[in-house]
PDB file of C-alpha atoms in Angstrom:
ATOM      1  CA  MET O   1      10.432 -30.797 -30.974  1.00 59.00           C
ATOM      2  CA  LEU O   2      11.026 -34.716 -29.672  1.00 64.00           C
ATOM      3  CA  SER O   3      14.276 -34.936 -31.678  1.00 69.00           C
ATOM      4  CA  VAL O   4      15.509 -31.642 -30.147  1.00 63.00           C
ATOM      5  CA  LEU O   5      15.255 -32.905 -26.780  1.00 64.00           C
ATOM      6  CA  CYS O   6      16.227 -36.154 -27.338  1.00 69.00           C
ATOM      7  CA  ASP O   7      19.769 -34.426 -28.762  1.00 73.00           C
ATOM      8  CA  PHE O   8      20.058 -31.911 -25.936  1.00 68.00           C
ATOM      9  CA  PRO O   9      19.006 -33.905 -22.462  1.00 74.00           C
ATOM     10  CA  GLY O  10      18.681 -31.407 -19.577  1.00 72.00           C
ATOM     11  CA  THR O  11      18.274 -28.684 -21.893  1.00 70.00           C
ATOM     12  CA  MET O  12      14.993 -26.557 -21.089  1.00 69.00           C
ATOM     13  CA  TYR O  13      13.308 -26.195 -24.495  1.00 65.00           C
ATOM     14  CA  ARG O  14      11.267 -23.502 -24.988  1.00 70.00           C
ATOM     15  CA  PRO O  15       9.641 -22.596 -28.598  1.00 76.00           C
ATOM     16  CA  ALA O  16       9.529 -19.125 -29.482  1.00 81.00           C
ATOM     17  CA  LYS O  17       5.524 -18.772 -29.389  1.00 80.00           C
ATOM     18  CA  LEU O  18       5.879 -19.970 -25.886  1.00 78.00           C
ATOM     19  CA  ARG O  19       8.458 -17.604 -24.919  1.00 79.00           C
ATOM     20  CA  LYS O  20       6.102 -14.819 -26.396  1.00 82.00           C
ATOM     21  CA  LEU O  21       3.278 -16.031 -24.207  1.00 80.00           C
ATOM     22  CA  PHE O  22       5.460 -15.664 -21.096  1.00 78.00           C
ATOM     23  CA  ALA O  23       6.576 -12.561 -22.437  1.00 77.00           C
ATOM     24  CA  SER O  24       2.998 -11.126 -22.778  1.00 78.00           C
ATOM     25  CA  ARG O  25       1.493 -12.445 -19.519  1.00 76.00           C
ATOM     26  CA  ALA O  26       4.986 -10.579 -17.636  1.00 71.00           C
ATOM     27  CA  CYS O  27       3.801  -7.569 -19.370  1.00 66.00           C
ATOM     28  CA  ARG O  28       0.013  -7.852 -18.699  1.00 67.00           C
ATOM     29  CA  LYS O  29       0.923  -8.383 -15.000  1.00 64.00           C
ATOM     30  CA  SER O  30       3.227  -5.379 -14.895  1.00 66.00           C
ATOM     31  CA  VAL O  31       1.854  -2.164 -13.113  1.00 67.00           C
ATOM     32  CA  MET O  32       0.131   0.077 -15.538  1.00 71.00           C
ATOM     33  CA  ILE O  33       0.272   3.686 -15.519  1.00 72.00           C
ATOM     34  CA  GLY O  34      -2.707   5.599 -13.493  1.00 77.00           C
ATOM     35  CA  THR O  35      -3.091   2.112 -11.283  1.00 75.00           C
ATOM     36  CA  ALA O  36      -4.119   2.951  -7.835  1.00 77.00           C
ATOM     37  CA  LEU O  37      -1.602   0.812  -5.265  1.00 73.00           C
ATOM     38  CA  THR O  38      -1.432   0.004  -1.662  1.00 78.00           C
ATOM     39  CA  LEU O  39       1.211   0.466   0.374  1.00 76.00           C
ATOM     40  CA  PRO O  40       1.866  -3.188   0.691  1.00 78.00           C
ATOM     41  CA  GLN O  41       1.828  -3.282  -3.184  1.00 74.00           C
ATOM     42  CA  MET O  42       4.317  -0.246  -3.620  1.00 71.00           C
ATOM     43  CA  GLU O  43       7.129  -2.172  -1.297  1.00 69.00           C
ATOM     44  CA  LYS O  44       7.277  -4.881  -4.107  1.00 68.00           C
ATOM     45  CA  ASN O  45       8.855  -4.821  -7.308  1.00 61.00           C
ATOM     46  CA  CYS O  46       6.873  -5.142 -10.477  1.00 61.00           C
ATOM     47  CA  PRO O  47       7.598  -8.690 -12.724  1.00 57.00           C
ATOM     48  CA  HIS O  48      10.387  -7.103 -14.924  1.00 60.00           C
ATOM     49  CA  GLY O  49      12.417  -6.284 -11.381  1.00 55.00           C
ATOM     50  CA  ARG O  50      11.515  -2.270 -11.449  1.00 65.00           C
ATOM     51  CA  PRO O  51      10.814  -0.760  -8.472  1.00 63.00           C
ATOM     52  CA  THR O  52       7.069   0.495  -7.988  1.00 57.00           C
ATOM     53  CA  LEU O  53       8.311   2.887  -4.956  1.00 59.00           C
ATOM     54  CA  ARG O  54      11.534   5.164  -5.109  1.00 63.00           C
ATOM     55  CA  HIS O  55      12.211   6.655  -1.699  1.00 66.00           C
ATOM     56  CA  LEU O  56      13.700  10.457  -2.788  1.00 71.00           C
ATOM     57  CA  CYS O  57      13.237  11.678   0.978  1.00 70.00           C
ATOM     58  CA  SER O  58      12.123  11.088   4.236  1.00 73.00           C
ATOM     59  CA  LEU O  59       8.521  13.105   4.792  1.00 73.00           C
ATOM     60  CA  SER O  60       9.995  13.132   8.242  1.00 76.00           C
ATOM     61  CA  THR O  61      13.259  14.678   7.850  1.00 76.00           C
ATOM     62  CA  LYS O  62      11.412  16.843   5.362  1.00 73.00           C
ATOM     63  CA  ALA O  63       8.801  18.046   8.400  1.00 74.00           C
ATOM     64  CA  ASP O  64      11.563  18.493  10.743  1.00 77.00           C
ATOM     65  CA  ASP O  65      13.445  20.439   8.284  1.00 78.00           C
ATOM     66  CA  ASP O  66      10.734  22.770   7.529  1.00 78.00           C
ATOM     67  CA  ARG O  67       9.920  23.287  11.298  1.00 79.00           C
ATOM     68  CA  SER O  68      13.345  24.428  11.710  1.00 79.00           C
ATOM     69  CA  GLU O  69      13.246  27.118   9.108  1.00 79.00           C
ATOM     70  CA  LYS O  70       9.730  28.604  10.598  1.00 78.00           C
ATOM     71  CA  ALA O  71      11.789  29.121  13.962  1.00 80.00           C
ATOM     72  CA  GLN O  72      14.600  30.265  12.216  1.00 78.00           C
ATOM     73  CA  LYS O  73      12.509  33.582  10.951  1.00 68.00           C
TER      74      LYS O  73
END
């Protein structure tokens, strides 16, 4: 390892075991299926960068649409 560091100064050297450890820790910290989240937690992304909350529609807009449909009937 020292020879690699001397031959390539300024290069970040991470052995395979260390890379696997980082990957494992990232997966363990990710949101698991069935985990209840608070609203602030939902506003963040998981460690892999995937969004944990997706807005498909605005609930207030949906409520307004429902009221409009009832008024037309």
